[in-house]
PDB file of C-alpha atoms and ligand atoms in Angstrom:
ATOM      1  CA  MET A  70      -5.163  14.527 -18.520  1.00  0.00           C
ATOM      2  CA  ASP A  71      -1.647  14.884 -17.588  1.00  0.00           C
ATOM      3  CA  ASN A  72       0.005  11.305 -16.969  1.00  0.00           C
ATOM      4  CA  ASN A  73       3.436  12.650 -16.833  1.00  0.00           C
ATOM      5  CA  ASN A  74       4.024  12.394 -13.344  1.00  0.00           C
ATOM      6  CA  ILE A  75       3.243   8.658 -12.777  1.00  0.00           C
ATOM      7  CA  CYS A  76       5.914   6.082 -13.039  1.00  0.00           C
ATOM      8  CA  ILE A  77       4.552   2.402 -13.459  1.00  0.00           C
ATOM      9  CA  LEU A  78       6.862  -0.927 -12.829  1.00  0.00           C
ATOM     10  CA  LEU A  79       5.532  -3.841 -15.243  1.00  0.00           C
ATOM     11  CA  ILE A  80       6.636  -7.259 -13.994  1.00  0.00           C
ATOM     12  CA  GLU A  81       5.520  -9.532 -16.907  1.00  0.00           C
ATOM     13  CA  ASP A  82       7.611 -12.572 -18.789  1.00  0.00           C
ATOM     14  CA  ASP A  83       5.346 -12.836 -21.599  1.00  0.00           C
ATOM     15  CA  LYS A  84       6.892 -10.649 -24.348  1.00  0.00           C
ATOM     16  CA  TYR A  85       3.619 -10.353 -26.476  1.00  0.00           C
ATOM     17  CA  ILE A  86       1.781  -8.978 -23.355  1.00  0.00           C
ATOM     18  CA  LEU A  87       4.855  -7.062 -22.296  1.00  0.00           C
ATOM     19  CA  ASN A  88       4.950  -5.263 -25.730  1.00  0.00           C
ATOM     20  CA  PHE A  89       0.961  -4.936 -26.046  1.00  0.00           C
ATOM     21  CA  ILE A  90       1.122  -2.866 -22.615  1.00  0.00           C
ATOM     22  CA  THR A  91       4.315  -0.962 -22.919  1.00  0.00           C
ATOM     23  CA  VAL A  92       3.308   0.359 -26.389  1.00  0.00           C
ATOM     24  CA  SER A  93       0.135   1.749 -24.895  1.00  0.00           C
ATOM     25  CA  LEU A  94       1.539   2.946 -21.611  1.00  0.00           C
ATOM     26  CA  LYS A  95       4.025   5.115 -23.856  1.00  0.00           C
ATOM     27  CA  SER A  96       1.353   6.320 -26.316  1.00  0.00           C
ATOM     28  CA  ASN A  97      -0.487   7.578 -23.015  1.00  0.00           C
ATOM     29  CA  GLY A  98       2.501   9.511 -21.810  1.00  0.00           C
ATOM     30  CA  TYR A  99       3.213   7.075 -18.687  1.00  0.00           C
ATOM     31  CA  ARG A 100       6.893   6.489 -17.735  1.00  0.00           C
ATOM     32  CA  PHE A 101       7.559   2.859 -16.915  1.00  0.00           C
ATOM     33  CA  PHE A 102      10.308   0.120 -16.110  1.00  0.00           C
ATOM     34  CA  THR A 103       9.798  -3.514 -17.043  1.00  0.00           C
ATOM     35  CA  ALA A 104      11.129  -6.765 -15.550  1.00  0.00           C
ATOM     36  CA  GLY A 105      10.819 -10.236 -16.966  1.00  0.00           C
ATOM     37  CA  ASN A 106      11.040 -11.953 -13.470  1.00  0.00           C
ATOM     38  CA  GLY A 107      10.344 -11.377  -9.843  1.00  0.00           C
ATOM     39  CA  ALA A 108      13.825 -10.778  -8.726  1.00  0.00           C
ATOM     40  CA  GLY A 109      14.508  -8.224 -11.430  1.00  0.00           C
ATOM     41  CA  GLY A 110      11.134  -6.496 -10.451  1.00  0.00           C
ATOM     42  CA  LEU A 111      11.840  -6.291  -6.880  1.00  0.00           C
ATOM     43  CA  ALA A 112      15.420  -4.761  -7.814  1.00  0.00           C
ATOM     44  CA  LEU A 113      13.718  -2.044 -10.024  1.00  0.00           C
ATOM     45  CA  LEU A 114      11.181  -1.301  -7.318  1.00  0.00           C
ATOM     46  CA  GLN A 115      13.818  -0.335  -4.868  1.00  0.00           C
ATOM     47  CA  ALA A 116      16.199   1.453  -7.466  1.00  0.00           C
ATOM     48  CA  ASN A 117      13.405   3.342  -9.199  1.00  0.00           C
ATOM     49  CA  ASN A 118      10.760   4.050  -6.476  1.00  0.00           C
ATOM     50  CA  PRO A 119       7.764   3.754  -9.042  1.00  0.00           C
ATOM     51  CA  ASP A 120       4.196   4.773  -8.132  1.00  0.00           C
ATOM     52  CA  LEU A 121       2.402   1.556  -9.326  1.00  0.00           C
ATOM     53  CA  VAL A 122       3.229  -1.860  -9.896  1.00  0.00           C
ATOM     54  CA  LEU A 123       1.589  -4.221 -12.703  1.00  0.00           C
ATOM     55  CA  LEU A 124       2.467  -7.733 -11.554  1.00  0.00           C
ATOM     56  CA  ASP A 125       1.960 -11.120 -13.482  1.00  0.00           C
ATOM     57  CA  LEU A 126       1.526 -13.992 -11.301  1.00  0.00           C
ATOM     58  CA  GLY A 127       3.104 -16.664 -13.438  1.00  0.00           C
ATOM     59  CA  LEU A 128       6.778 -15.654 -13.530  1.00  0.00           C
ATOM     60  CA  PRO A 129       9.982 -17.900 -14.201  1.00  0.00           C
ATOM     61  CA  ASP A 130      11.804 -17.445 -11.030  1.00  0.00           C
ATOM     62  CA  MET A 131       9.177 -17.193  -8.276  1.00  0.00           C
ATOM     63  CA  ASP A 132       5.366 -16.929  -7.846  1.00  0.00           C
ATOM     64  CA  GLY A 133       3.794 -13.469  -8.107  1.00  0.00           C
ATOM     65  CA  ILE A 134       2.067 -13.980  -4.589  1.00  0.00           C
ATOM     66  CA  GLU A 135       5.538 -14.196  -3.240  1.00  0.00           C
ATOM     67  CA  VAL A 136       6.524 -11.158  -5.180  1.00  0.00           C
ATOM     68  CA  ILE A 137       3.415  -9.404  -3.471  1.00  0.00           C
ATOM     69  CA  ARG A 138       4.750 -10.515   0.015  1.00  0.00           C
ATOM     70  CA  ARG A 139       8.174  -9.272  -0.698  1.00  0.00           C
ATOM     71  CA  ILE A 140       6.870  -5.795  -2.008  1.00  0.00           C
ATOM     72  CA  ARG A 141       4.848  -5.484   1.007  1.00  0.00           C
ATOM     73  CA  GLN A 142       7.823  -5.905   3.300  1.00  0.00           C
ATOM     74  CA  LEU A 143       9.350  -3.020   1.485  1.00  0.00           C
ATOM     75  CA  SER A 144       6.556  -0.452   0.455  1.00  0.00           C
ATOM     76  CA  GLU A 145       2.844   0.493   0.643  1.00  0.00           C
ATOM     77  CA  ILE A 146       2.928   0.892  -3.324  1.00  0.00           C
ATOM     78  CA  PRO A 147      -0.122   0.204  -5.180  1.00  0.00           C
ATOM     79  CA  VAL A 148      -0.012  -3.423  -6.842  1.00  0.00           C
ATOM     80  CA  MET A 149      -2.412  -4.499  -9.713  1.00  0.00           C
ATOM     81  CA  ILE A 150      -2.264  -8.050 -10.558  1.00  0.00           C
ATOM     82  CA  ILE A 151      -2.489  -8.886 -14.437  1.00  0.00           C
ATOM     83  CA  SER A 152      -2.982 -12.636 -14.459  1.00  0.00           C
ATOM     84  CA  ALA A 153      -4.465 -15.553 -16.379  1.00  0.00           C
ATOM     85  CA  ARG A 154      -5.551 -17.160 -13.367  1.00  0.00           C
ATOM     86  CA  GLY A 155      -9.358 -16.206 -12.974  1.00  0.00           C
ATOM     87  CA  GLN A 156     -10.314 -18.423 -10.186  1.00  0.00           C
ATOM     88  CA  GLU A 157     -12.106 -16.578  -7.263  1.00  0.00           C
ATOM     89  CA  GLN A 158      -9.440 -18.300  -4.779  1.00  0.00           C
ATOM     90  CA  ASP A 159      -6.654 -16.944  -6.925  1.00  0.00           C
ATOM     91  CA  LYS A 160      -8.067 -13.217  -6.415  1.00  0.00           C
ATOM     92  CA  ILE A 161      -8.554 -13.762  -2.748  1.00  0.00           C
ATOM     93  CA  THR A 162      -4.996 -15.053  -2.299  1.00  0.00           C
ATOM     94  CA  ALA A 163      -3.640 -12.114  -4.122  1.00  0.00           C
ATOM     95  CA  LEU A 164      -5.650  -9.287  -2.498  1.00  0.00           C
ATOM     96  CA  ASP A 165      -5.157 -10.940   1.071  1.00  0.00           C
ATOM     97  CA  ALA A 166      -1.225 -10.994   0.270  1.00  0.00           C
ATOM     98  CA  GLY A 167      -1.428  -7.263  -0.373  1.00  0.00           C
ATOM     99  CA  ALA A 168      -2.434  -6.471  -4.035  1.00  0.00           C
ATOM    100  CA  ASP A 169      -4.808  -3.667  -4.443  1.00  0.00           C
ATOM    101  CA  ASP A 170      -6.513  -4.647  -7.603  1.00  0.00           C
ATOM    102  CA  TYR A 171      -6.893  -7.913 -10.016  1.00  0.00           C
ATOM    103  CA  ILE A 172      -7.440  -7.824 -13.707  1.00  0.00           C
ATOM    104  CA  THR A 173      -7.605 -11.254 -15.755  1.00  0.00           C
ATOM    105  CA  LYS A 174      -6.108 -11.886 -18.776  1.00  0.00           C
ATOM    106  CA  PRO A 175      -7.243 -11.425 -21.755  1.00  0.00           C
ATOM    107  CA  PHE A 176      -8.142  -7.801 -20.975  1.00  0.00           C
ATOM    108  CA  SER A 177      -8.547  -4.725 -23.037  1.00  0.00           C
ATOM    109  CA  MET A 178      -6.041  -2.104 -22.839  1.00  0.00           C
ATOM    110  CA  GLY A 179      -8.892   0.420 -22.464  1.00  0.00           C
ATOM    111  CA  GLU A 180      -9.891  -1.329 -18.986  1.00  0.00           C
ATOM    112  CA  LEU A 181      -6.452  -1.534 -17.843  1.00  0.00           C
ATOM    113  CA  LEU A 182      -5.735   2.187 -18.599  1.00  0.00           C
ATOM    114  CA  ALA A 183      -9.201   3.087 -16.815  1.00  0.00           C
ATOM    115  CA  ARG A 184      -7.918   1.326 -13.873  1.00  0.00           C
ATOM    116  CA  ILE A 185      -4.625   2.941 -13.669  1.00  0.00           C
ATOM    117  CA  ARG A 186      -6.365   6.387 -13.790  1.00  0.00           C
ATOM    118  CA  VAL A 187      -8.387   5.028 -10.665  1.00  0.00           C
ATOM    119  CA  PHE A 188      -4.932   4.695  -8.924  1.00  0.00           C
ATOM    120  CA  GLU A 189      -3.854   8.155 -10.154  1.00  0.00           C
ATOM    121  CA  ARG A 190      -7.014   9.872  -8.815  1.00  0.00           C
ATOM    122  CA  LYS A 191      -6.641   8.062  -5.476  1.00  0.00           C
ATOM    123  CA  ARG A 192      -2.981   9.052  -5.394  1.00  0.00           C
ATOM    124  CA  LYS A 193      -3.937  12.616  -6.074  1.00  0.00           C
ATOM    125  CA  LYS A 194      -6.660  12.886  -3.432  1.00  0.00           C
ATOM    126  CA  GLU A 195      -4.383  11.320  -0.657  1.00  0.00           C
ATOM    127  CA  GLN A 196      -1.754  13.891  -1.566  1.00  0.00           C
ATOM    128  CA  SER A 197      -3.976  16.842  -1.580  1.00  0.00           C
ATOM    129  CA  MET A 198      -5.727  15.564   1.700  1.00  0.00           C
ATOM    130  CA  GLY A 199      -2.420  15.024   3.558  1.00  0.00           C
ATOM    131  CA  ASN A 200      -1.327  18.445   1.964  1.00  0.00           C
ATOM    132  CA  SER A 201       2.263  17.249   2.456  1.00  0.00           C
ATOM    133  CA  GLU A 202       4.176  14.122   1.896  1.00  0.00           C
ATOM    134  CA  GLU A 203       5.366  14.214   5.464  1.00  0.00           C
ATOM    135  CA  PHE A 204       3.739  14.160   8.933  1.00  0.00           C
ATOM    136  CA  VAL A 205       5.617  15.412  11.885  1.00  0.00           C
ATOM    137  CA  CYS A 206       4.535  15.477  15.594  1.00  0.00           C
ATOM    138  CA  ASP A 207       7.134  15.789  18.295  1.00  0.00           C
ATOM    139  CA  TYR A 208       9.649  12.824  17.906  1.00  0.00           C
ATOM    140  CA  LEU A 209       7.489  11.037  15.408  1.00  0.00           C
ATOM    141  CA  THR A 210       7.972  11.364  11.292  1.00  0.00           C
ATOM    142  CA  VAL A 211       6.018   9.688   8.802  1.00  0.00           C
ATOM    143  CA  ASN A 212       7.207  10.022   5.117  1.00  0.00           C
ATOM    144  CA  TYR A 213       3.944   9.070   3.161  1.00  0.00           C
ATOM    145  CA  GLU A 214       5.817   9.185   0.031  1.00  0.00           C
ATOM    146  CA  LYS A 215       8.304   6.485   0.920  1.00  0.00           C
ATOM    147  CA  GLY A 216       6.151   4.553   3.421  1.00  0.00           C
ATOM    148  CA  ARG A 217       8.982   5.154   6.137  1.00  0.00           C
ATOM    149  CA  VAL A 218       8.386   5.804   9.800  1.00  0.00           C
ATOM    150  CA  PHE A 219      11.083   7.454  12.057  1.00  0.00           C
ATOM    151  CA  ALA A 220      10.772   7.677  15.933  1.00  0.00           C
ATOM    152  CA  ASP A 221      13.097   9.573  18.207  1.00  0.00           C
ATOM    153  CA  GLY A 222      15.647   9.762  15.287  1.00  0.00           C
ATOM    154  CA  ALA A 223      15.769   6.359  14.162  1.00  0.00           C
ATOM    155  CA  GLU A 224      13.622   4.595  11.693  1.00  0.00           C
ATOM    156  CA  VAL A 225      11.210   2.066  12.719  1.00  0.00           C
ATOM    157  CA  HIS A 226      10.110  -0.799  10.629  1.00  0.00           C
ATOM    158  CA  LEU A 227       6.167  -1.288  10.616  1.00  0.00           C
ATOM    159  CA  THR A 228       4.285  -4.159   9.172  1.00  0.00           C
ATOM    160  CA  PRO A 229       1.828  -3.156   6.522  1.00  0.00           C
ATOM    161  CA  ILE A 230      -1.080  -3.344   8.954  1.00  0.00           C
ATOM    162  CA  GLU A 231       0.761  -1.387  11.694  1.00  0.00           C
ATOM    163  CA  TYR A 232       1.471   1.051   8.866  1.00  0.00           C
ATOM    164  CA  LYS A 233      -1.872   1.278   7.767  1.00  0.00           C
ATOM    165  CA  LEU A 234      -3.178   1.710  11.409  1.00  0.00           C
ATOM    166  CA  LEU A 235      -0.773   4.707  11.953  1.00  0.00           C
ATOM    167  CA  VAL A 236      -1.802   6.282   8.707  1.00  0.00           C
ATOM    168  CA  LEU A 237      -5.356   6.128   9.477  1.00  0.00           C
ATOM    169  CA  LEU A 238      -5.168   7.402  13.035  1.00  0.00           C
ATOM    170  CA  ILE A 239      -3.146  10.395  12.047  1.00  0.00           C
ATOM    171  CA  ALA A 240      -5.622  11.067   9.179  1.00  0.00           C
ATOM    172  CA  ASN A 241      -8.169  11.403  11.905  1.00  0.00           C
ATOM    173  CA  ARG A 242      -6.357  12.644  14.514  1.00  0.00           C
ATOM    174  CA  GLY A 243      -8.060  14.067  17.563  1.00  0.00           C
ATOM    175  CA  LYS A 244     -11.122  11.837  16.732  1.00  0.00           C
ATOM    176  CA  VAL A 245     -11.750   8.585  18.357  1.00  0.00           C
ATOM    177  CA  LEU A 246     -12.042   5.574  15.827  1.00  0.00           C
ATOM    178  CA  THR A 247     -14.021   2.872  16.981  1.00  0.00           C
ATOM    179  CA  HIS A 248     -12.844  -0.761  16.697  1.00  0.00           C
ATOM    180  CA  ASN A 249     -15.465  -1.210  14.059  1.00  0.00           C
ATOM    181  CA  THR A 250     -14.293   1.559  12.004  1.00  0.00           C
ATOM    182  CA  ILE A 251     -10.721   0.429  12.196  1.00  0.00           C
ATOM    183  CA  SER A 252     -11.385  -2.816  11.395  1.00  0.00           C
ATOM    184  CA  LYS A 253     -13.326  -1.924   8.182  1.00  0.00           C
ATOM    185  CA  GLU A 254     -10.609   0.659   7.261  1.00  0.00           C
ATOM    186  CA  VAL A 255      -7.576  -1.473   7.788  1.00  0.00           C
ATOM    187  CA  TRP A 256      -8.838  -5.092   7.056  1.00  0.00           C
ATOM    188  CA  GLY A 257     -11.542  -3.887   4.320  1.00  0.00           C
ATOM    189  CA  TYR A 258     -13.613  -6.019   2.100  1.00  0.00           C
ATOM    190  CA  GLY A 259     -15.777  -7.680   4.903  1.00  0.00           C
ATOM    191  CA  GLU A 260     -12.876  -9.150   6.889  1.00  0.00           C
ATOM    192  CA  THR A 261     -13.032  -8.261  10.601  1.00  0.00           C
ATOM    193  CA  GLY A 262     -10.239  -7.201  12.746  1.00  0.00           C
ATOM    194  CA  GLU A 263     -11.408  -8.391  16.241  1.00  0.00           C
ATOM    195  CA  PRO A 264     -11.019  -5.887  19.055  1.00  0.00           C
ATOM    196  CA  GLN A 265      -8.725  -8.504  20.482  1.00  0.00           C
ATOM    197  CA  SER A 266      -6.412  -8.372  17.433  1.00  0.00           C
ATOM    198  CA  ILE A 267      -6.711  -4.623  16.912  1.00  0.00           C
ATOM    199  CA  ARG A 268      -5.201  -4.516  20.512  1.00  0.00           C
ATOM    200  CA  VAL A 269      -2.396  -6.868  19.668  1.00  0.00           C
ATOM    201  CA  TYR A 270      -1.563  -4.810  16.548  1.00  0.00           C
ATOM    202  CA  MET A 271      -1.773  -1.493  18.634  1.00  0.00           C
ATOM    203  CA  ALA A 272       0.391  -2.846  21.235  1.00  0.00           C
ATOM    204  CA  SER A 273       3.152  -3.675  18.865  1.00  0.00           C
ATOM    205  CA  LEU A 274       2.741  -0.314  16.933  1.00  0.00           C
ATOM    206  CA  ARG A 275       3.155   1.513  20.140  1.00  0.00           C
ATOM    207  CA  ARG A 276       6.338  -0.437  21.241  1.00  0.00           C
ATOM    208  CA  LYS A 277       7.773   0.564  17.840  1.00  0.00           C
ATOM    209  CA  ILE A 278       6.760   4.488  17.866  1.00  0.00           C
ATOM    210  CA  GLU A 279       6.341   5.436  21.524  1.00  0.00           C
ATOM    211  CA  LYS A 280       9.184   6.011  23.879  1.00  0.00           C
ATOM    212  CA  ASN A 281       7.036   4.769  26.670  1.00  0.00           C
ATOM    213  CA  SER A 282       4.107   2.585  25.616  1.00  0.00           C
ATOM    214  CA  ALA A 283       2.919   2.429  29.053  1.00  0.00           C
ATOM    215  CA  GLN A 284       2.191   6.257  28.843  1.00  0.00           C
ATOM    216  CA  PRO A 285       1.609   6.794  25.140  1.00  0.00           C
ATOM    217  CA  ARG A 286       2.427  10.135  23.578  1.00  0.00           C
ATOM    218  CA  PHE A 287       0.711   9.390  20.315  1.00  0.00           C
ATOM    219  CA  ILE A 288      -1.834   6.635  20.476  1.00  0.00           C
ATOM    220  CA  ILE A 289      -4.452   7.195  23.220  1.00  0.00           C
ATOM    221  CA  THR A 290      -6.745   4.416  24.381  1.00  0.00           C
ATOM    222  CA  LYS A 291     -10.403   5.185  24.823  1.00  0.00           C
ATOM    223  CA  VAL A 292     -11.495   2.239  26.883  1.00  0.00           C
ATOM    224  CA  GLY A 293     -14.088   0.118  25.421  1.00  0.00           C
ATOM    225  CA  VAL A 294     -14.459   2.288  22.467  1.00  0.00           C
ATOM    226  CA  GLY A 295     -11.282   2.491  20.323  1.00  0.00           C
ATOM    227  CA  TYR A 296      -8.300   4.938  19.838  1.00  0.00           C
ATOM    228  CA  ARG A 297      -7.462   8.261  18.766  1.00  0.00           C
ATOM    229  CA  PHE A 298      -4.308  10.079  17.658  1.00  0.00           C
ATOM    230  CA  ALA A 299      -3.178  12.794  20.034  1.00  0.00           C
ATOM    231  CA  ASP A 300      -4.269  16.331  19.047  1.00  0.00           C
ATOM    232  CA  GLU A 301      -0.913  17.928  19.320  1.00  0.00           C
TER     233      GLU A 301
HETATM  234 CA1   CA B 186       3.495 -15.132 -17.066  1.00  0.00          CA
END
């Protein structure tokens, strides 16, 4: 498989593990950057626009959970935790903070590489589904690659949940998505977004992307059922 097009940011302070991982990444054809602390990792993330982050939780300058939160303020990039913390609660906290996967130390490099390949497949699928890196409709533009949204010529800053909602609606444009479907797709793994809270997020999303949120151009409400993104 051709791995040459994916770039990985590895944030890990343990030199032995860092070496162990980078030797394998290199021999498997991945490009990568490494940082030994959270602040350095966040700087590299912004400077180099990688495709995947591998993140240790025990870092010298800040907790990895805080790093995940800060990454999520910047980007939708997939984040895989590599940590010695193996308690269920640690995993729940990391996933809730916005991580996409969690692997417990010690792990085999074979398993880590297999999980990286899962992200690559997902990424390819998303790219081919979208068929482009950008969605444009009237005065709304979504740049999937960079995770940036523009409305009426200006960039709007969405929270991770608002961004997920928008991408989900666009991917299913023209179709009504029920509260249930939205809840499952956006909140995932058994968590439920109550219709009440979905409404709150939708209202906030509309305020950001619609010129007139009282008469929405993009996100149409189907009362008592759910929402759909306008056909054209
Ligand atoms: Ca560490």
